[in-house]
Amino acid sequence: MPAGTLYRGREGMWSWVAHRVTGVLIFFFLFVHVLDTALVRVSPEDYDKVVATYKTPLVACLEYGLVAAILFHALNGLRVIAVDFWSKGPRYQKQMFWAVAGVWVVLMLGAIYPVLGHAYRELFGS
C-alpha cells in the first residue's frame, strides 16, 4: 500500500484528526476518573461533593460528549482495522468512513434520552 493511502482525501484527514482528538479526550477523562475515585480514600466528604457535581445538567452534557468521543473512537478504530487488515479495505475506506459517520449519528441520537434525560427533567421539570 503506498504511503498516505490510509488517509487520502478530506474524509481520511478528518477521521485521522478526530481519532487522535477523541483518544486524548478519553485519556484525560480516565485520568480525572482515577483521581476522583482515589479521593474517596483521602476525604470521603470531598468525594461526596465531587459526586454531587456529577448530577448537574452541565456534567450531563459533558457525559454526552464523552459518549460521543468513545463511540466515534471505537467505530473509527474498527474502520482503521478494516483498512489495515482487509485486502480491499483501502479501496473502500471512503465508504467505510461514511458508514461510521452514519452509524455514529444514529447511535448518538439514540443516546440523547438515556444520557440527557435527567438533565432535561432537572432543568424543565418532569
PDB file of N, CA, C and O in Angstrom, residues 21-86:
ATOM      1  N   VAL A  21      -7.898  13.226  18.496  1.00  0.00           N
ATOM      2  CA  VAL A  21      -8.521  14.125  19.481  1.00  0.00           C
ATOM      3  C   VAL A  21      -9.389  13.321  20.451  1.00  0.00           C
ATOM      4  O   VAL A  21      -9.311  13.520  21.669  1.00  0.00           O
ATOM      5  N   THR A  22     -10.220  12.413  19.936  1.00  0.00           N
ATOM      6  CA  THR A  22     -11.065  11.626  20.840  1.00  0.00           C
ATOM      7  C   THR A  22     -10.220  10.729  21.740  1.00  0.00           C
ATOM      8  O   THR A  22     -10.555  10.543  22.914  1.00  0.00           O
ATOM      9  N   GLY A  23      -9.130  10.207  21.219  1.00  0.00           N
ATOM     10  CA  GLY A  23      -8.238   9.396  22.062  1.00  0.00           C
ATOM     11  C   GLY A  23      -7.661  10.189  23.213  1.00  0.00           C
ATOM     12  O   GLY A  23      -7.621   9.715  24.354  1.00  0.00           O
ATOM     13  N   VAL A  24      -7.233  11.412  22.950  1.00  0.00           N
ATOM     14  CA  VAL A  24      -6.683  12.270  24.009  1.00  0.00           C
ATOM     15  C   VAL A  24      -7.775  12.635  25.018  1.00  0.00           C
ATOM     16  O   VAL A  24      -7.550  12.608  26.236  1.00  0.00           O
ATOM     17  N   LEU A  25      -8.966  12.971  24.532  1.00  0.00           N
ATOM     18  CA  LEU A  25     -10.068  13.308  25.442  1.00  0.00           C
ATOM     19  C   LEU A  25     -10.425  12.126  26.344  1.00  0.00           C
ATOM     20  O   LEU A  25     -10.656  12.304  27.546  1.00  0.00           O
ATOM     21  N   ILE A  26     -10.472  10.936  25.778  1.00  0.00           N
ATOM     22  CA  ILE A  26     -10.770   9.741  26.573  1.00  0.00           C
ATOM     23  C   ILE A  26      -9.681   9.507  27.609  1.00  0.00           C
ATOM     24  O   ILE A  26      -9.957   9.180  28.769  1.00  0.00           O
ATOM     25  N   PHE A  27      -8.425   9.710  27.227  1.00  0.00           N
ATOM     26  CA  PHE A  27      -7.316   9.555  28.173  1.00  0.00           C
ATOM     27  C   PHE A  27      -7.478  10.519  29.353  1.00  0.00           C
ATOM     28  O   PHE A  27      -7.334  10.122  30.519  1.00  0.00           O
ATOM     29  N   PHE A  28      -7.772  11.791  29.067  1.00  0.00           N
ATOM     30  CA  PHE A  28      -7.928  12.757  30.159  1.00  0.00           C
ATOM     31  C   PHE A  28      -9.130  12.440  31.027  1.00  0.00           C
ATOM     32  O   PHE A  28      -9.082  12.603  32.246  1.00  0.00           O
ATOM     33  N   PHE A  29     -10.226  11.945  30.440  1.00  0.00           N
ATOM     34  CA  PHE A  29     -11.355  11.525  31.259  1.00  0.00           C
ATOM     35  C   PHE A  29     -10.928  10.415  32.210  1.00  0.00           C
ATOM     36  O   PHE A  29     -11.257  10.444  33.397  1.00  0.00           O
ATOM     37  N   LEU A  30     -10.217   9.412  31.691  1.00  0.00           N
ATOM     38  CA  LEU A  30      -9.786   8.307  32.551  1.00  0.00           C
ATOM     39  C   LEU A  30      -8.854   8.791  33.654  1.00  0.00           C
ATOM     40  O   LEU A  30      -8.941   8.332  34.799  1.00  0.00           O
ATOM     41  N   PHE A  31      -7.983   9.741  33.331  1.00  0.00           N
ATOM     42  CA  PHE A  31      -7.086  10.305  34.340  1.00  0.00           C
ATOM     43  C   PHE A  31      -7.887  10.983  35.460  1.00  0.00           C
ATOM     44  O   PHE A  31      -7.661  10.730  36.643  1.00  0.00           O
ATOM     45  N   VAL A  32      -8.842  11.819  35.092  1.00  0.00           N
ATOM     46  CA  VAL A  32      -9.675  12.509  36.088  1.00  0.00           C
ATOM     47  C   VAL A  32     -10.514  11.505  36.865  1.00  0.00           C
ATOM     48  O   VAL A  32     -10.688  11.630  38.079  1.00  0.00           O
ATOM     49  N   HIS A  33     -11.018  10.496  36.193  1.00  0.00           N
ATOM     50  CA  HIS A  33     -11.828   9.477  36.861  1.00  0.00           C
ATOM     51  C   HIS A  33     -11.017   8.736  37.926  1.00  0.00           C
ATOM     52  O   HIS A  33     -11.516   8.482  39.025  1.00  0.00           O
ATOM     53  N   VAL A  34      -9.789   8.391  37.609  1.00  0.00           N
ATOM     54  CA  VAL A  34      -8.932   7.725  38.599  1.00  0.00           C
ATOM     55  C   VAL A  34      -8.674   8.654  39.782  1.00  0.00           C
ATOM     56  O   VAL A  34      -8.736   8.237  40.945  1.00  0.00           O
ATOM     57  N   LEU A  35      -8.422   9.931  39.501  1.00  0.00           N
ATOM     58  CA  LEU A  35      -8.178  10.886  40.592  1.00  0.00           C
ATOM     59  C   LEU A  35      -9.402  11.060  41.481  1.00  0.00           C
ATOM     60  O   LEU A  35      -9.288  11.058  42.709  1.00  0.00           O
ATOM     61  N   ASP A  36     -10.586  11.243  40.872  1.00  0.00           N
ATOM     62  CA  ASP A  36     -11.761  11.464  41.718  1.00  0.00           C
ATOM     63  C   ASP A  36     -12.150  10.201  42.481  1.00  0.00           C
ATOM     64  O   ASP A  36     -12.640  10.281  43.601  1.00  0.00           O
ATOM     65  N   THR A  37     -11.899   9.036  41.917  1.00  0.00           N
ATOM     66  CA  THR A  37     -12.181   7.797  42.644  1.00  0.00           C
ATOM     67  C   THR A  37     -11.193   7.621  43.801  1.00  0.00           C
ATOM     68  O   THR A  37     -11.572   7.158  44.875  1.00  0.00           O
ATOM     69  N   ALA A  38      -9.951   8.020  43.601  1.00  0.00           N
ATOM     70  CA  ALA A  38      -8.955   7.927  44.670  1.00  0.00           C
ATOM     71  C   ALA A  38      -9.281   8.880  45.819  1.00  0.00           C
ATOM     72  O   ALA A  38      -8.861   8.654  46.956  1.00  0.00           O
ATOM     73  N   LEU A  39     -10.039   9.924  45.527  1.00  0.00           N
ATOM     74  CA  LEU A  39     -10.406  10.903  46.549  1.00  0.00           C
ATOM     75  C   LEU A  39     -11.219  10.272  47.679  1.00  0.00           C
ATOM     76  O   LEU A  39     -11.185  10.746  48.810  1.00  0.00           O
ATOM     77  N   VAL A  40     -11.914   9.175  47.414  1.00  0.00           N
ATOM     78  CA  VAL A  40     -12.739   8.535  48.439  1.00  0.00           C
ATOM     79  C   VAL A  40     -11.890   8.046  49.612  1.00  0.00           C
ATOM     80  O   VAL A  40     -12.332   8.059  50.748  1.00  0.00           O
ATOM     81  N   ARG A  41     -10.649   7.677  49.353  1.00  0.00           N
ATOM     82  CA  ARG A  41      -9.769   7.222  50.442  1.00  0.00           C
ATOM     83  C   ARG A  41      -9.173   8.389  51.217  1.00  0.00           C
ATOM     84  O   ARG A  41      -8.892   8.278  52.393  1.00  0.00           O
ATOM     85  N   VAL A  42      -8.974   9.514  50.547  1.00  0.00           N
ATOM     86  CA  VAL A  42      -8.356  10.679  51.184  1.00  0.00           C
ATOM     87  C   VAL A  42      -9.382  11.464  51.996  1.00  0.00           C
ATOM     88  O   VAL A  42      -9.139  11.827  53.140  1.00  0.00           O
ATOM     89  N   SER A  43     -10.520  11.743  51.388  1.00  0.00           N
ATOM     90  CA  SER A  43     -11.549  12.544  52.047  1.00  0.00           C
ATOM     91  C   SER A  43     -12.925  12.143  51.515  1.00  0.00           C
ATOM     92  O   SER A  43     -13.372  12.665  50.484  1.00  0.00           O
ATOM     93  N   PRO A  44     -13.612  11.255  52.214  1.00  0.00           N
ATOM     94  CA  PRO A  44     -14.935  10.818  51.759  1.00  0.00           C
ATOM     95  C   PRO A  44     -15.931  11.977  51.605  1.00  0.00           C
ATOM     96  O   PRO A  44     -16.779  11.944  50.711  1.00  0.00           O
ATOM     97  N   GLU A  45     -15.802  13.009  52.442  1.00  0.00           N
ATOM     98  CA  GLU A  45     -16.717  14.157  52.335  1.00  0.00           C
ATOM     99  C   GLU A  45     -16.502  14.899  51.017  1.00  0.00           C
ATOM    100  O   GLU A  45     -17.457  15.281  50.336  1.00  0.00           O
ATOM    101  N   ASP A  46     -15.232  15.121  50.672  1.00  0.00           N
ATOM    102  CA  ASP A  46     -14.935  15.786  49.411  1.00  0.00           C
ATOM    103  C   ASP A  46     -15.342  14.915  48.220  1.00  0.00           C
ATOM    104  O   ASP A  46     -15.815  15.423  47.204  1.00  0.00           O
ATOM    105  N   TYR A  47     -15.178  13.618  48.363  1.00  0.00           N
ATOM    106  CA  TYR A  47     -15.612  12.705  47.311  1.00  0.00           C
ATOM    107  C   TYR A  47     -17.117  12.847  47.082  1.00  0.00           C
ATOM    108  O   TYR A  47     -17.577  12.923  45.935  1.00  0.00           O
ATOM    109  N   ASP A  48     -17.882  12.911  48.175  1.00  0.00           N
ATOM    110  CA  ASP A  48     -19.336  13.074  48.051  1.00  0.00           C
ATOM    111  C   ASP A  48     -19.697  14.391  47.363  1.00  0.00           C
ATOM    112  O   ASP A  48     -20.639  14.446  46.564  1.00  0.00           O
ATOM    113  N   LYS A  49     -18.934  15.447  47.649  1.00  0.00           N
ATOM    114  CA  LYS A  49     -19.185  16.734  46.988  1.00  0.00           C
ATOM    115  C   LYS A  49     -18.908  16.648  45.492  1.00  0.00           C
ATOM    116  O   LYS A  49     -19.664  17.181  44.674  1.00  0.00           O
ATOM    117  N   VAL A  50     -17.822  15.974  45.151  1.00  0.00           N
ATOM    118  CA  VAL A  50     -17.471  15.819  43.731  1.00  0.00           C
ATOM    119  C   VAL A  50     -18.551  15.015  43.015  1.00  0.00           C
ATOM    120  O   VAL A  50     -19.012  15.384  41.932  1.00  0.00           O
ATOM    121  N   VAL A  51     -18.990  13.925  43.628  1.00  0.00           N
ATOM    122  CA  VAL A  51     -20.023  13.087  43.015  1.00  0.00           C
ATOM    123  C   VAL A  51     -21.326  13.871  42.866  1.00  0.00           C
ATOM    124  O   VAL A  51     -22.044  13.713  41.881  1.00  0.00           O
ATOM    125  N   ALA A  52     -21.628  14.757  43.820  1.00  0.00           N
ATOM    126  CA  ALA A  52     -22.842  15.578  43.723  1.00  0.00           C
ATOM    127  C   ALA A  52     -22.775  16.500  42.497  1.00  0.00           C
ATOM    128  O   ALA A  52     -23.800  16.734  41.849  1.00  0.00           O
ATOM    129  N   THR A  53     -21.589  16.995  42.163  1.00  0.00           N
ATOM    130  CA  THR A  53     -21.478  17.863  40.977  1.00  0.00           C
ATOM    131  C   THR A  53     -21.727  17.078  39.692  1.00  0.00           C
ATOM    132  O   THR A  53     -22.100  17.658  38.681  1.00  0.00           O
ATOM    133  N   TYR A  54     -21.520  15.761  39.734  1.00  0.00           N
ATOM    134  CA  TYR A  54     -21.733  14.947  38.547  1.00  0.00           C
ATOM    135  C   TYR A  54     -23.212  14.819  38.190  1.00  0.00           C
ATOM    136  O   TYR A  54     -23.547  14.356  37.115  1.00  0.00           O
ATOM    137  N   LYS A  55     -24.085  15.227  39.091  1.00  0.00           N
ATOM    138  CA  LYS A  55     -25.526  15.115  38.846  1.00  0.00           C
ATOM    139  C   LYS A  55     -26.110  16.396  38.272  1.00  0.00           C
ATOM    140  O   LYS A  55     -27.315  16.527  38.150  1.00  0.00           O
ATOM    141  N   THR A  56     -25.262  17.333  37.876  1.00  0.00           N
ATOM    142  CA  THR A  56     -25.730  18.602  37.327  1.00  0.00           C
ATOM    143  C   THR A  56     -25.954  18.489  35.813  1.00  0.00           C
ATOM    144  O   THR A  56     -25.352  17.640  35.153  1.00  0.00           O
ATOM    145  N   PRO A  57     -26.816  19.350  35.274  1.00  0.00           N
ATOM    146  CA  PRO A  57     -27.060  19.324  33.829  1.00  0.00           C
ATOM    147  C   PRO A  57     -25.801  19.582  32.995  1.00  0.00           C
ATOM    148  O   PRO A  57     -25.639  18.989  31.922  1.00  0.00           O
ATOM    149  N   LEU A  58     -24.912  20.439  33.481  1.00  0.00           N
ATOM    150  CA  LEU A  58     -23.678  20.699  32.735  1.00  0.00           C
ATOM    151  C   LEU A  58     -22.851  19.430  32.579  1.00  0.00           C
ATOM    152  O   LEU A  58     -22.359  19.124  31.487  1.00  0.00           O
ATOM    153  N   VAL A  59     -22.726  18.677  33.647  1.00  0.00           N
ATOM    154  CA  VAL A  59     -21.946  17.441  33.582  1.00  0.00           C
ATOM    155  C   VAL A  59     -22.664  16.409  32.708  1.00  0.00           C
ATOM    156  O   VAL A  59     -22.008  15.626  32.015  1.00  0.00           O
ATOM    157  N   ALA A  60     -23.991  16.429  32.689  1.00  0.00           N
ATOM    158  CA  ALA A  60     -24.721  15.525  31.799  1.00  0.00           C
ATOM    159  C   ALA A  60     -24.363  15.820  30.342  1.00  0.00           C
ATOM    160  O   ALA A  60     -24.186  14.893  29.546  1.00  0.00           O
ATOM    161  N   CYS A  61     -24.227  17.085  30.001  1.00  0.00           N
ATOM    162  CA  CYS A  61     -23.815  17.447  28.635  1.00  0.00           C
ATOM    163  C   CYS A  61     -22.392  16.977  28.360  1.00  0.00           C
ATOM    164  O   CYS A  61     -22.091  16.497  27.263  1.00  0.00           O
ATOM    165  N   LEU A  62     -21.515  17.103  29.354  1.00  0.00           N
ATOM    166  CA  LEU A  62     -20.148  16.602  29.198  1.00  0.00           C
ATOM    167  C   LEU A  62     -20.138  15.078  29.040  1.00  0.00           C
ATOM    168  O   LEU A  62     -19.337  14.537  28.274  1.00  0.00           O
ATOM    169  N   GLU A  63     -21.034  14.394  29.766  1.00  0.00           N
ATOM    170  CA  GLU A  63     -21.136  12.945  29.623  1.00  0.00           C
ATOM    171  C   GLU A  63     -21.580  12.570  28.217  1.00  0.00           C
ATOM    172  O   GLU A  63     -21.104  11.585  27.649  1.00  0.00           O
ATOM    173  N   TYR A  64     -22.489  13.351  27.663  1.00  0.00           N
ATOM    174  CA  TYR A  64     -22.934  13.093  26.287  1.00  0.00           C
ATOM    175  C   TYR A  64     -21.753  13.260  25.328  1.00  0.00           C
ATOM    176  O   TYR A  64     -21.584  12.466  24.399  1.00  0.00           O
ATOM    177  N   GLY A  65     -20.927  14.272  25.573  1.00  0.00           N
ATOM    178  CA  GLY A  65     -19.719  14.450  24.772  1.00  0.00           C
ATOM    179  C   GLY A  65     -18.755  13.285  24.937  1.00  0.00           C
ATOM    180  O   GLY A  65     -18.114  12.855  23.970  1.00  0.00           O
ATOM    181  N   LEU A  66     -18.672  12.757  26.151  1.00  0.00           N
ATOM    182  CA  LEU A  66     -17.810  11.592  26.391  1.00  0.00           C
ATOM    183  C   LEU A  66     -18.326  10.379  25.623  1.00  0.00           C
ATOM    184  O   LEU A  66     -17.537   9.657  25.005  1.00  0.00           O
ATOM    185  N   VAL A  67     -19.635  10.176  25.651  1.00  0.00           N
ATOM    186  CA  VAL A  67     -20.226   9.074  24.882  1.00  0.00           C
ATOM    187  C   VAL A  67     -19.908   9.258  23.399  1.00  0.00           C
ATOM    188  O   VAL A  67     -19.533   8.311  22.709  1.00  0.00           O
ATOM    189  N   ALA A  68     -20.037  10.487  22.917  1.00  0.00           N
ATOM    190  CA  ALA A  68     -19.750  10.774  21.505  1.00  0.00           C
ATOM    191  C   ALA A  68     -18.297  10.446  21.171  1.00  0.00           C
ATOM    192  O   ALA A  68     -18.016   9.823  20.137  1.00  0.00           O
ATOM    193  N   ALA A  69     -17.385  10.854  22.045  1.00  0.00           N
ATOM    194  CA  ALA A  69     -15.959  10.603  21.799  1.00  0.00           C
ATOM    195  C   ALA A  69     -15.640   9.113  21.804  1.00  0.00           C
ATOM    196  O   ALA A  69     -14.946   8.609  20.911  1.00  0.00           O
ATOM    197  N   ILE A  70     -16.139   8.401  22.799  1.00  0.00           N
ATOM    198  CA  ILE A  70     -15.851   6.962  22.902  1.00  0.00           C
ATOM    199  C   ILE A  70     -16.447   6.215  21.718  1.00  0.00           C
ATOM    200  O   ILE A  70     -15.795   5.358  21.108  1.00  0.00           O
ATOM    201  N   LEU A  71     -17.684   6.558  21.379  1.00  0.00           N
ATOM    202  CA  LEU A  71     -18.354   5.870  20.280  1.00  0.00           C
ATOM    203  C   LEU A  71     -17.650   6.124  18.946  1.00  0.00           C
ATOM    204  O   LEU A  71     -17.396   5.189  18.173  1.00  0.00           O
ATOM    205  N   PHE A  72     -17.289   7.374  18.673  1.00  0.00           N
ATOM    206  CA  PHE A  72     -16.584   7.655  17.420  1.00  0.00           C
ATOM    207  C   PHE A  72     -15.232   6.951  17.400  1.00  0.00           C
ATOM    208  O   PHE A  72     -14.847   6.364  16.388  1.00  0.00           O
ATOM    209  N   HIS A  73     -14.505   7.030  18.504  1.00  0.00           N
ATOM    210  CA  HIS A  73     -13.181   6.424  18.570  1.00  0.00           C
ATOM    211  C   HIS A  73     -13.265   4.917  18.311  1.00  0.00           C
ATOM    212  O   HIS A  73     -12.440   4.358  17.568  1.00  0.00           O
ATOM    213  N   ALA A  74     -14.265   4.268  18.906  1.00  0.00           N
ATOM    214  CA  ALA A  74     -14.418   2.825  18.731  1.00  0.00           C
ATOM    215  C   ALA A  74     -14.805   2.478  17.293  1.00  0.00           C
ATOM    216  O   ALA A  74     -14.208   1.580  16.679  1.00  0.00           O
ATOM    217  N   LEU A  75     -15.789   3.171  16.751  1.00  0.00           N
ATOM    218  CA  LEU A  75     -16.235   2.870  15.382  1.00  0.00           C
ATOM    219  C   LEU A  75     -15.145   3.174  14.360  1.00  0.00           C
ATOM    220  O   LEU A  75     -14.915   2.391  13.432  1.00  0.00           O
ATOM    221  N   ASN A  76     -14.482   4.298  14.523  1.00  0.00           N
ATOM    222  CA  ASN A  76     -13.409   4.641  13.595  1.00  0.00           C
ATOM    223  C   ASN A  76     -12.235   3.676  13.748  1.00  0.00           C
ATOM    224  O   ASN A  76     -11.563   3.348  12.773  1.00  0.00           O
ATOM    225  N   GLY A  77     -11.992   3.212  14.958  1.00  0.00           N
ATOM    226  CA  GLY A  77     -10.944   2.213  15.163  1.00  0.00           C
ATOM    227  C   GLY A  77     -11.235   0.927  14.402  1.00  0.00           C
ATOM    228  O   GLY A  77     -10.330   0.320  13.828  1.00  0.00           O
ATOM    229  N   LEU A  78     -12.503   0.522  14.384  1.00  0.00           N
ATOM    230  CA  LEU A  78     -12.878  -0.656  13.598  1.00  0.00           C
ATOM    231  C   LEU A  78     -12.655  -0.411  12.109  1.00  0.00           C
ATOM    232  O   LEU A  78     -12.221  -1.299  11.372  1.00  0.00           O
ATOM    233  N   ARG A  79     -12.938   0.820  11.667  1.00  0.00           N
ATOM    234  CA  ARG A  79     -12.704   1.176  10.265  1.00  0.00           C
ATOM    235  C   ARG A  79     -11.207   1.101   9.937  1.00  0.00           C
ATOM    236  O   ARG A  79     -10.814   0.555   8.901  1.00  0.00           O
ATOM    237  N   VAL A  80     -10.377   1.621  10.833  1.00  0.00           N
ATOM    238  CA  VAL A  80      -8.925   1.583  10.614  1.00  0.00           C
ATOM    239  C   VAL A  80      -8.430   0.136  10.563  1.00  0.00           C
ATOM    240  O   VAL A  80      -7.602  -0.221   9.717  1.00  0.00           O
ATOM    241  N   ILE A  81      -8.957  -0.708  11.443  1.00  0.00           N
ATOM    242  CA  ILE A  81      -8.587  -2.125  11.421  1.00  0.00           C
ATOM    243  C   ILE A  81      -8.965  -2.745  10.076  1.00  0.00           C
ATOM    244  O   ILE A  81      -8.189  -3.493   9.472  1.00  0.00           O
ATOM    245  N   ALA A  82     -10.178  -2.425   9.585  1.00  0.00           N
ATOM    246  CA  ALA A  82     -10.615  -2.968   8.296  1.00  0.00           C
ATOM    247  C   ALA A  82      -9.713  -2.489   7.165  1.00  0.00           C
ATOM    248  O   ALA A  82      -9.353  -3.272   6.284  1.00  0.00           O
ATOM    249  N   VAL A  83      -9.336  -1.224   7.198  1.00  0.00           N
ATOM    250  CA  VAL A  83      -8.450  -0.697   6.149  1.00  0.00           C
ATOM    251  C   VAL A  83      -7.087  -1.385   6.216  1.00  0.00           C
ATOM    252  O   VAL A  83      -6.503  -1.726   5.186  1.00  0.00           O
ATOM    253  N   ASP A  84      -6.603  -1.612   7.421  1.00  0.00           N
ATOM    254  CA  ASP A  84      -5.273  -2.208   7.581  1.00  0.00           C
ATOM    255  C   ASP A  84      -5.226  -3.702   7.256  1.00  0.00           C
ATOM    256  O   ASP A  84      -4.243  -4.183   6.687  1.00  0.00           O
ATOM    257  N   PHE A  85      -6.256  -4.442   7.625  1.00  0.00           N
ATOM    258  CA  PHE A  85      -6.169  -5.891   7.550  1.00  0.00           C
ATOM    259  C   PHE A  85      -7.055  -6.540   6.482  1.00  0.00           C
ATOM    260  O   PHE A  85      -6.926  -7.731   6.233  1.00  0.00           O
ATOM    261  N   TRP A  86      -7.934  -5.803   5.877  1.00  0.00           N
ATOM    262  CA  TRP A  86      -8.776  -6.333   4.807  1.00  0.00           C
ATOM    263  C   TRP A  86      -8.135  -5.927   3.487  1.00  0.00           C
ATOM    264  O   TRP A  86      -7.847  -4.748   3.264  1.00  0.00           O
TER     265      TRP A  86
END
